[in-house]
Amino acid sequence: MADMVLGSITNFFVYETAKSVVVKSWTVGIINRVAQLLIILYFICWVFLHEKAYQDRDTGIESTVMTKVKGLGTLNDQVVDVADYVSPPQGSSTFCIITKMIITANQTQGRCPESEKRFSCSTDANCTDRSDAHLANGMLTGRCLNNDSSDGQCEIQGWCPAENDQQRVNPMKEVENFTILIKNSIRFPRFNVSRGSIDSELTPSYMKTCNYDAVENTNCPIFKVGYILDQTNQTIIIETGGEIGINIAWKCNLDHDEKNCKPQFSFTRLDTESKVSKGYNFRFAKYYKSAAGSEYRTLHKAYAIRFEIIVSGNAGKFSTVPFMINFVAALTSVGLAAVFCDLILLNFLKGADVYKAKKFEEVSEVIQSPGDKLHKSSQMSIKSLVKRSNDSGNFSIGQQEATRNVNQNDI
Ligand SMILES: *[C@@H]1O[C@H](CO)[C@@H](O)[C@H](O)[C@H]1NC(C)=O
């Protein structure tokens, strides 16, 4: 019993190391070194230098955006200012600049002819039980308003007169000279770093006159609408309305000075253009009461450019844990070259059979006399060796055949 315990303890405290076969072949030697070099270069250049895998990363950026639009324009022969054309007025990260407006003034509750062409009629029957009734400007009464058998329009009940949005209205061209001030503050909570898009070194006099452009005035937080539309090739948007995205990207390497952590701006059109539904518009109304106490309203159909400010970013800083993980990964990956070289050595190279013979040793069963302790132990060790060579994970096509050849050679 004590012998067995002692035996298993001595069996446990051993060190095993793999036996190597050194192949002195220029071909495989060069392939091996080139493969190792490529793997090392990949890790140094891409993983470490480009992807900065040695850094701890914070992608959970916290951000707030404030905006302020400035400029004067003319809409429907009226001079309009910010309070007229920006909606909603709070200066959030999503806002609209109205560029075209169809105004229907003095609407009151009552009955009147529908303005849409699709609701033309010749008899009352054309105005009842219509499946597109929800597209009318009011509830269809079922009457056809036609004088003297010529084609007329269905009658509606609701806000009258009905809006005619087919009329031509000039858009506000001055919008291209409007400016948007963007104030973006961000924080990377993991590293407790806060940054703002307005550089503290800017002078008030510069701020008064500057306009952002990607070449010279990258620090200026004031954007001309015309510049943004040019960047996205979307000048038609003034006519139809649409959505423009202003992307602010913060990519910060906090191993360097925080001051170098600056936002990058880019502009895209967000809504996809389709032939069926072009652009962007919405309606709103202003309500009034006459001296006599009856209510009336002015309906506005507004075509607008909707700006959406999207903030994204990540920050990285050196940290030992990701560094060690990637460093060890780099070292072990160099071993991948061996797998590749084995594949070539054992299958495609001239004399592959000889290499195979050297690499895979096969030992036949040893015939033993009973009670011979020495033989028994040697057989055990050989058996385990054979097992290991099968498990080694090296690729070899037709390994069985090769080992059989070896046997024949040996005999
Ligand atoms: C925009 O401003 C420039 C320079 O002040 C001016 O020449 C141009 O006419 C303006 N554009 C519009 C549409 O008003």
Short mmCIF file of C-alpha atoms and ligand atoms in Angstrom, two decimals:
data_model
loop_
_atom_site.label_atom_id
_atom_site.label_comp_id
_atom_site.label_asym_id
_atom_site.label_seq_id
_atom_site.Cartn_x
_atom_site.Cartn_y
_atom_site.Cartn_z
CA MET A 1 0.00 0.00 0.00
CA ALA A 2 2.71 2.44 1.01
CA ASP A 3 4.64 1.39 -2.09
CA MET A 4 1.69 2.30 -4.29
CA VAL A 5 1.28 5.74 -2.73
CA LEU A 6 5.00 6.41 -3.04
CA GLY A 7 4.91 5.19 -6.63
CA SER A 8 2.05 7.47 -7.63
CA ILE A 9 3.75 10.44 -5.94
CA THR A 10 7.01 9.86 -7.83
CA ASN A 11 4.99 9.41 -11.01
CA PHE A 12 3.30 12.76 -10.40
CA PHE A 13 6.44 14.79 -9.84
CA VAL A 14 7.92 14.51 -13.30
CA TYR A 15 8.43 16.91 -16.14
CA GLU A 16 7.66 15.92 -19.70
CA THR A 17 9.09 17.71 -22.71
CA ALA A 18 8.52 16.96 -26.38
CA LYS A 19 11.30 15.37 -28.40
CA SER A 20 12.11 17.45 -31.47
CA VAL A 21 13.14 16.53 -34.97
CA VAL A 22 15.53 19.07 -36.51
CA VAL A 23 15.11 19.23 -40.26
CA LYS A 24 18.07 20.72 -42.09
CA SER A 25 16.28 21.72 -45.25
CA TRP A 26 16.63 25.12 -46.88
CA THR A 27 13.08 25.03 -48.25
CA VAL A 28 11.28 24.31 -45.00
CA GLY A 29 13.79 26.40 -43.08
CA ILE A 30 13.08 29.48 -45.16
CA ILE A 31 9.32 28.87 -45.14
CA ASN A 32 9.46 28.49 -41.38
CA ARG A 33 11.36 31.72 -40.78
CA VAL A 34 9.25 33.71 -43.27
CA ALA A 35 6.04 32.45 -41.68
CA GLN A 36 7.33 33.37 -38.22
CA LEU A 37 8.39 36.79 -39.46
CA LEU A 38 4.98 37.43 -41.01
CA ILE A 39 3.23 36.45 -37.79
CA ILE A 40 5.49 38.72 -35.72
CA LEU A 41 5.02 41.61 -38.18
CA TYR A 42 1.25 41.12 -38.10
CA PHE A 43 1.20 41.39 -34.33
CA ILE A 44 3.58 44.36 -34.14
CA CYS A 45 2.15 46.44 -36.98
CA TRP A 46 -1.54 45.62 -36.91
CA VAL A 47 -2.43 44.32 -33.46
CA PHE A 48 -0.16 46.54 -31.40
CA LEU A 49 0.57 49.69 -33.42
CA HIS A 50 -2.64 50.04 -35.43
CA GLU A 51 -5.30 48.45 -33.24
CA LYS A 52 -3.51 49.43 -30.01
CA ALA A 53 -4.38 46.12 -28.39
CA TYR A 54 -2.28 47.04 -25.37
CA GLN A 55 -4.89 49.59 -24.33
CA ASP A 56 -7.91 49.38 -22.11
CA ARG A 57 -10.87 50.82 -24.01
CA ASP A 58 -13.91 52.88 -23.00
CA THR A 59 -16.67 52.95 -25.61
CA GLY A 60 -19.47 54.10 -23.28
CA ILE A 61 -19.18 57.77 -24.13
CA GLU A 62 -21.46 60.19 -22.26
CA SER A 63 -22.46 63.18 -24.30
CA THR A 64 -24.64 66.25 -24.40
CA VAL A 65 -25.27 68.58 -27.35
CA MET A 66 -26.51 72.16 -27.51
CA THR A 67 -27.17 74.02 -30.74
CA LYS A 68 -27.94 77.56 -31.74
CA VAL A 69 -28.96 78.69 -35.23
CA LYS A 70 -28.50 82.23 -36.50
CA GLY A 71 -29.57 84.02 -39.68
CA LEU A 72 -32.32 86.01 -41.32
CA GLY A 73 -34.28 84.98 -44.38
CA THR A 74 -37.45 85.65 -46.33
CA LEU A 75 -40.29 83.15 -46.42
CA ASN A 76 -43.46 83.99 -48.39
CA ASP A 77 -42.43 87.67 -48.61
CA GLN A 78 -41.91 87.93 -44.87
CA VAL A 79 -38.59 88.40 -43.13
CA VAL A 80 -38.22 85.52 -40.70
CA ASP A 81 -35.82 84.94 -37.82
CA VAL A 82 -34.82 82.00 -35.66
CA ALA A 83 -38.06 81.99 -33.67
CA ASP A 84 -39.97 81.53 -36.93
CA TYR A 85 -38.01 78.83 -38.68
CA VAL A 86 -36.34 76.65 -36.01
CA SER A 87 -38.42 73.88 -34.51
CA PRO A 88 -38.31 72.81 -31.72
CA PRO A 89 -36.75 75.97 -30.26
CA GLN A 90 -34.81 74.44 -27.33
CA GLY A 91 -31.54 73.90 -29.22
CA SER A 92 -31.30 70.15 -28.75
CA SER A 93 -29.30 67.69 -30.83
CA THR A 94 -32.24 67.20 -33.22
CA PHE A 95 -33.81 70.29 -34.74
CA CYS A 96 -35.44 71.48 -37.94
CA ILE A 97 -34.81 74.52 -40.06
CA ILE A 98 -37.94 75.26 -42.05
CA THR A 99 -37.02 76.17 -45.62
CA LYS A 100 -40.39 76.29 -47.37
CA MET A 101 -43.88 76.88 -46.06
CA ILE A 102 -47.36 76.54 -47.56
CA ILE A 103 -49.70 78.70 -45.56
CA THR A 104 -53.48 78.39 -45.49
CA ALA A 105 -54.84 81.35 -43.55
CA ASN A 106 -58.20 81.96 -41.85
CA GLN A 107 -59.51 78.42 -41.65
CA THR A 108 -62.75 77.97 -39.72
CA GLN A 109 -64.92 74.95 -38.99
CA GLY A 110 -67.46 74.47 -41.77
CA ARG A 111 -68.21 72.86 -45.11
CA CYS A 112 -66.33 73.48 -48.34
CA PRO A 113 -65.07 71.69 -51.48
CA GLU A 114 -62.02 69.42 -51.15
CA SER A 115 -58.92 70.74 -52.91
CA GLU A 116 -57.25 67.43 -53.85
CA LYS A 117 -57.67 66.32 -57.48
CA ARG A 118 -58.38 62.71 -56.47
CA PHE A 119 -61.69 63.86 -54.92
CA SER A 120 -63.17 65.26 -58.13
CA CYS A 121 -66.68 64.00 -58.84
CA SER A 122 -69.68 64.20 -61.14
CA THR A 123 -72.35 62.63 -58.93
CA ASP A 124 -72.88 62.21 -55.17
CA ALA A 125 -72.08 58.53 -55.59
CA ASN A 126 -68.43 59.43 -56.28
CA CYS A 127 -68.21 60.89 -52.78
CA THR A 128 -69.63 58.07 -50.65
CA ASP A 129 -67.97 54.97 -49.20
CA ARG A 130 -64.53 55.79 -50.53
CA SER A 131 -61.63 53.69 -49.27
CA ASP A 132 -59.28 56.70 -49.49
CA ALA A 133 -61.55 58.95 -47.40
CA HIS A 134 -58.81 59.31 -44.77
CA LEU A 135 -56.65 61.16 -47.29
CA ALA A 136 -59.09 64.06 -47.56
CA ASN A 137 -58.62 67.35 -45.72
CA GLY A 138 -61.89 66.81 -43.83
CA MET A 139 -64.75 64.34 -43.41
CA LEU A 140 -66.53 63.66 -46.71
CA THR A 141 -70.18 64.64 -46.43
CA GLY A 142 -71.21 62.52 -49.41
CA ARG A 143 -72.21 65.45 -51.53
CA CYS A 144 -70.70 66.35 -54.87
CA LEU A 145 -70.41 70.08 -55.40
CA ASN A 146 -70.76 70.51 -59.17
CA ASN A 147 -72.42 73.31 -61.01
CA ASP A 148 -74.19 72.51 -64.29
CA SER A 149 -73.00 68.93 -64.77
CA SER A 150 -69.38 69.97 -65.16
CA ASP A 151 -66.92 68.11 -62.94
CA GLY A 152 -66.87 69.30 -59.36
CA GLN A 153 -65.22 68.39 -56.05
CA CYS A 154 -66.55 66.36 -53.11
CA GLU A 155 -67.71 68.38 -50.15
CA ILE A 156 -65.88 68.05 -46.84
CA GLN A 157 -66.65 69.05 -43.31
CA GLY A 158 -63.75 70.38 -41.24
CA TRP A 159 -61.29 73.27 -41.42
CA CYS A 160 -62.26 75.36 -44.42
CA PRO A 161 -61.05 76.45 -46.91
CA ALA A 162 -59.11 73.23 -47.55
CA GLU A 163 -55.37 73.44 -47.96
CA ASN A 164 -54.02 73.33 -51.48
CA ASP A 165 -50.45 72.05 -51.14
CA GLN A 166 -49.89 71.89 -54.90
CA GLN A 167 -49.26 75.63 -55.14
CA ARG A 168 -45.73 76.68 -55.98
CA VAL A 169 -43.86 78.41 -53.19
CA ASN A 170 -40.30 79.69 -53.25
CA PRO A 171 -37.95 78.13 -50.72
CA MET A 172 -35.85 80.28 -48.41
CA LYS A 173 -32.57 80.52 -50.31
CA GLU A 174 -30.83 82.40 -47.50
CA VAL A 175 -30.72 79.21 -45.46
CA GLU A 176 -27.32 78.45 -46.98
CA ASN A 177 -25.92 81.46 -45.14
CA PHE A 178 -27.37 80.45 -41.76
CA THR A 179 -24.94 79.27 -39.12
CA ILE A 180 -25.26 76.54 -36.52
CA LEU A 181 -23.24 76.72 -33.33
CA ILE A 182 -22.65 73.25 -31.92
CA LYS A 183 -21.57 72.81 -28.33
CA ASN A 184 -20.79 69.20 -27.48
CA SER A 185 -19.47 68.06 -24.11
CA ILE A 186 -18.44 64.47 -23.56
CA ARG A 187 -17.05 62.30 -20.80
CA PHE A 188 -15.33 58.94 -20.74
CA PRO A 189 -16.52 57.60 -17.37
CA ARG A 190 -13.97 54.78 -17.15
CA PHE A 191 -11.01 57.16 -17.25
CA ASN A 192 -12.93 60.13 -15.82
CA VAL A 193 -11.92 62.36 -18.72
CA SER A 194 -14.17 65.25 -19.83
CA ARG A 195 -13.76 67.14 -23.08
CA GLY A 196 -15.66 69.86 -24.93
CA SER A 197 -15.92 70.53 -28.64
CA ILE A 198 -15.19 74.24 -28.14
CA ASP A 199 -11.47 74.61 -27.62
CA SER A 200 -10.73 76.76 -24.56
CA GLU A 201 -7.93 78.45 -26.49
CA LEU A 202 -10.29 80.05 -29.04
CA THR A 203 -10.58 83.82 -28.76
CA PRO A 204 -13.97 85.60 -28.77
CA SER A 205 -12.98 87.66 -31.81
CA TYR A 206 -12.16 84.50 -33.78
CA MET A 207 -15.45 82.91 -32.70
CA LYS A 208 -17.37 85.92 -34.04
CA THR A 209 -16.12 85.54 -37.58
CA CYS A 210 -15.07 81.93 -38.12
CA ASN A 211 -16.84 79.19 -40.05
CA TYR A 212 -15.90 75.55 -39.81
CA ASP A 213 -14.13 73.89 -42.70
CA ALA A 214 -12.26 70.61 -42.72
CA VAL A 215 -8.95 72.10 -43.86
CA GLU A 216 -8.21 75.38 -42.10
CA ASN A 217 -10.81 76.02 -39.43
CA THR A 218 -11.18 72.60 -37.85
CA ASN A 219 -11.47 74.14 -34.38
CA CYS A 220 -14.33 76.49 -35.22
CA PRO A 221 -17.63 75.25 -33.70
CA ILE A 222 -19.78 77.30 -36.08
CA PHE A 223 -21.07 75.55 -39.20
CA LYS A 224 -22.55 77.22 -42.25
CA VAL A 225 -25.59 75.32 -43.51
CA GLY A 226 -24.40 75.83 -47.08
CA TYR A 227 -21.09 74.13 -46.24
CA ILE A 228 -22.87 71.12 -44.73
CA LEU A 229 -25.17 70.80 -47.74
CA ASP A 230 -22.16 71.03 -50.09
CA GLN A 231 -20.36 68.29 -48.18
CA THR A 232 -23.35 65.98 -48.58
CA ASN A 233 -24.11 67.06 -52.18
CA GLN A 234 -27.67 67.83 -51.12
CA THR A 235 -28.62 71.32 -52.24
CA ILE A 236 -32.03 70.07 -53.50
CA ILE A 237 -32.94 69.42 -49.87
CA ILE A 238 -33.91 73.12 -49.49
CA GLU A 239 -36.80 72.42 -51.87
CA THR A 240 -37.99 69.02 -50.60
CA GLY A 241 -36.81 68.85 -46.99
CA GLY A 242 -34.82 65.96 -45.61
CA GLU A 243 -32.60 64.81 -42.83
CA ILE A 244 -28.91 65.60 -42.46
CA GLY A 245 -26.68 63.83 -39.96
CA ILE A 246 -23.81 65.66 -38.30
CA ASN A 247 -21.50 63.01 -36.91
CA ILE A 248 -19.09 63.93 -34.15
CA ALA A 249 -16.46 61.27 -33.56
CA TRP A 250 -14.15 61.32 -30.57
CA LYS A 251 -11.22 58.93 -30.88
CA CYS A 252 -8.92 59.56 -27.98
CA ASN A 253 -5.54 58.08 -27.18
CA LEU A 254 -5.17 58.96 -23.53
CA ASP A 255 -1.55 57.78 -23.48
CA HIS A 256 -0.91 61.19 -25.04
CA ASP A 257 -1.95 64.57 -23.69
CA GLU A 258 -5.72 64.99 -23.29
CA LYS A 259 -5.44 68.22 -25.32
CA ASN A 260 -4.91 66.10 -28.45
CA CYS A 261 -8.30 64.50 -27.94
CA LYS A 262 -10.38 66.43 -30.46
CA PRO A 263 -13.66 65.75 -32.23
CA GLN A 264 -13.93 64.97 -35.93
CA PHE A 265 -16.94 66.14 -37.86
CA SER A 266 -18.55 64.49 -40.85
CA PHE A 267 -21.84 65.02 -42.62
CA THR A 268 -24.26 62.60 -44.28
CA ARG A 269 -27.79 62.57 -45.59
CA LEU A 270 -29.68 60.23 -43.29
CA ASP A 271 -33.08 59.72 -44.95
CA THR A 272 -32.96 57.54 -48.00
CA GLU A 273 -34.43 59.17 -51.05
CA SER A 274 -37.24 57.31 -52.74
CA LYS A 275 -39.32 58.28 -55.74
CA VAL A 276 -42.58 57.75 -53.85
CA SER A 277 -41.89 59.73 -50.72
CA LYS A 278 -39.46 62.57 -51.17
CA GLY A 279 -38.00 64.70 -48.45
CA TYR A 280 -39.47 65.73 -45.16
CA ASN A 281 -42.36 67.96 -44.13
CA PHE A 282 -44.78 68.43 -41.28
CA ARG A 283 -47.84 70.54 -40.47
CA PHE A 284 -48.63 72.81 -37.59
CA ALA A 285 -51.30 75.42 -36.94
CA LYS A 286 -51.66 78.65 -35.00
CA TYR A 287 -55.02 79.34 -33.42
CA TYR A 288 -56.78 82.65 -32.96
CA LYS A 289 -60.12 83.89 -31.71
CA SER A 290 -62.07 86.63 -33.42
CA ALA A 291 -63.65 89.47 -31.46
CA ALA A 292 -66.98 87.72 -31.88
CA GLY A 293 -65.54 84.63 -30.13
CA SER A 294 -65.32 82.22 -33.07
CA GLU A 295 -62.11 80.27 -33.49
CA TYR A 296 -59.99 80.31 -36.64
CA ARG A 297 -56.53 79.10 -37.46
CA THR A 298 -53.60 79.42 -39.88
CA LEU A 299 -52.33 76.09 -41.17
CA HIS A 300 -48.65 75.71 -42.09
CA LYS A 301 -47.19 72.91 -44.14
CA ALA A 302 -43.48 73.18 -43.47
CA TYR A 303 -40.69 71.63 -45.55
CA ALA A 304 -37.67 71.43 -43.33
CA ILE A 305 -34.09 70.26 -43.11
CA ARG A 306 -33.88 68.14 -40.00
CA PHE A 307 -30.45 68.03 -38.42
CA GLU A 308 -29.52 65.10 -36.26
CA ILE A 309 -26.27 65.34 -34.30
CA ILE A 310 -24.83 61.91 -33.60
CA VAL A 311 -21.95 61.58 -31.17
CA SER A 312 -19.77 58.49 -31.00
CA GLY A 313 -16.33 57.77 -29.66
CA ASN A 314 -13.94 55.67 -27.70
CA ALA A 315 -10.88 56.25 -25.61
CA GLY A 316 -7.92 53.98 -24.98
CA LYS A 317 -5.24 53.95 -22.32
CA PHE A 318 -2.34 51.58 -21.65
CA SER A 319 -3.25 48.78 -19.28
CA THR A 320 -1.21 45.74 -18.22
CA VAL A 321 -3.99 43.14 -18.55
CA PRO A 322 -4.78 43.59 -22.28
CA PHE A 323 -1.06 44.10 -22.90
CA MET A 324 -0.10 40.76 -21.31
CA ILE A 325 -2.96 38.87 -22.98
CA ASN A 326 -2.02 40.11 -26.43
CA PHE A 327 1.70 39.76 -25.82
CA VAL A 328 1.30 36.10 -24.85
CA ALA A 329 -1.06 35.58 -27.78
CA ALA A 330 1.65 36.97 -30.06
CA LEU A 331 4.30 34.63 -28.65
CA THR A 332 2.17 31.49 -28.90
CA SER A 333 0.97 32.42 -32.37
CA VAL A 334 4.54 32.21 -33.64
CA GLY A 335 4.12 28.46 -33.09
CA LEU A 336 1.48 28.43 -35.82
CA ALA A 337 4.33 28.51 -38.32
CA ALA A 338 5.21 24.95 -37.21
CA VAL A 339 1.76 23.64 -38.15
CA PHE A 340 2.13 25.12 -41.61
CA CYS A 341 5.68 23.80 -42.02
CA ASP A 342 4.67 20.31 -40.86
CA LEU A 343 1.96 20.26 -43.47
CA ILE A 344 4.48 21.05 -46.20
CA LEU A 345 7.27 18.89 -44.80
CA LEU A 346 5.19 15.75 -44.35
CA ASN A 347 3.08 15.96 -47.50
CA PHE A 348 4.51 18.08 -50.26
CA LEU A 349 8.27 18.02 -49.92
CA LYS A 350 10.54 15.63 -51.77
CA GLY A 351 11.48 12.84 -49.36
CA ALA A 352 8.37 13.39 -47.26
CA ASP A 353 8.30 9.68 -46.40
CA VAL A 354 11.72 9.89 -44.80
CA TYR A 355 10.69 12.90 -42.72
CA LYS A 356 7.58 11.06 -41.68
CA ALA A 357 9.65 8.10 -40.63
CA LYS A 358 11.76 10.33 -38.43
CA LYS A 359 8.79 12.13 -36.97
CA PHE A 360 6.47 9.24 -36.19
CA GLU A 361 8.11 6.31 -34.48
CA GLU A 362 6.10 3.14 -34.17
CA VAL A 363 6.95 0.53 -31.63
CA SER A 364 5.46 -2.96 -31.76
CA GLU A 365 4.38 -4.82 -28.67
CA VAL A 366 7.27 -6.11 -26.64
CA ILE A 367 7.04 -9.80 -25.76
CA GLN A 368 7.82 -10.19 -22.09
CA SER A 369 8.62 -13.04 -19.74
CA PRO A 370 6.17 -13.04 -16.80
CA GLY A 371 7.30 -11.25 -13.63
CA ASP A 372 9.99 -9.30 -15.43
CA LYS A 373 9.67 -5.91 -13.81
CA LEU A 374 12.12 -4.10 -16.00
CA HIS A 375 10.41 -5.08 -19.23
CA LYS A 376 7.02 -4.30 -17.87
CA SER A 377 7.91 -0.74 -17.02
CA SER A 378 9.64 -0.14 -20.35
CA GLN A 379 6.61 -1.43 -22.19
CA MET A 380 4.38 0.93 -20.27
CA SER A 381 6.51 3.91 -21.16
CA ILE A 382 6.60 2.93 -24.82
CA LYS A 383 2.86 2.53 -24.91
CA SER A 384 2.34 5.99 -23.54
CA LEU A 385 4.84 7.36 -26.05
CA VAL A 386 2.96 5.86 -28.96
CA LYS A 387 -0.23 7.35 -27.65
CA ARG A 388 1.34 10.77 -27.41
CA SER A 389 2.56 10.74 -30.99
CA ASN A 390 -0.99 10.09 -32.18
CA ASP A 391 -2.25 13.03 -30.15
CA SER A 392 0.37 15.46 -31.31
CA GLY A 393 -2.07 17.26 -33.59
CA ASN A 394 0.21 17.36 -36.59
CA PHE A 395 -1.31 16.97 -39.99
CA SER A 396 -0.19 14.04 -42.00
CA ILE A 397 -1.95 12.62 -44.96
CA GLY A 398 -1.63 8.84 -45.12
CA GLN A 399 0.16 8.62 -41.82
CA GLN A 400 -0.73 4.96 -41.34
CA GLU A 401 0.88 3.96 -44.58
CA ALA A 402 4.01 5.92 -43.79
CA THR A 403 4.49 4.30 -40.44
CA ARG A 404 4.05 0.89 -42.02
CA ASN A 405 6.88 1.70 -44.43
CA VAL A 406 9.04 2.65 -41.52
CA ASN A 407 8.48 -0.74 -39.95
CA GLN A 408 9.55 -2.48 -43.10
CA ASN A 409 12.66 -0.36 -43.31
CA ASP A 410 13.53 -1.11 -39.75
CA ILE A 411 13.24 -4.87 -40.11
C1 LIG B 1 -24.92 84.53 -48.74
O1 LIG B 1 -23.92 85.44 -48.34
C2 LIG B 1 -23.12 85.89 -49.41
C3 LIG B 1 -22.01 86.75 -48.82
O2 LIG B 1 -22.48 87.54 -47.79
C4 LIG B 1 -23.97 86.65 -50.41
O3 LIG B 1 -23.18 87.09 -51.49
C5 LIG B 1 -25.06 85.69 -50.92
O4 LIG B 1 -25.92 86.38 -51.80
C6 LIG B 1 -25.84 85.13 -49.76
N1 LIG B 1 -26.75 84.12 -50.27
C7 LIG B 1 -28.07 84.24 -50.26
C8 LIG B 1 -28.86 83.16 -50.87
O5 LIG B 1 -28.58 85.21 -49.77
#
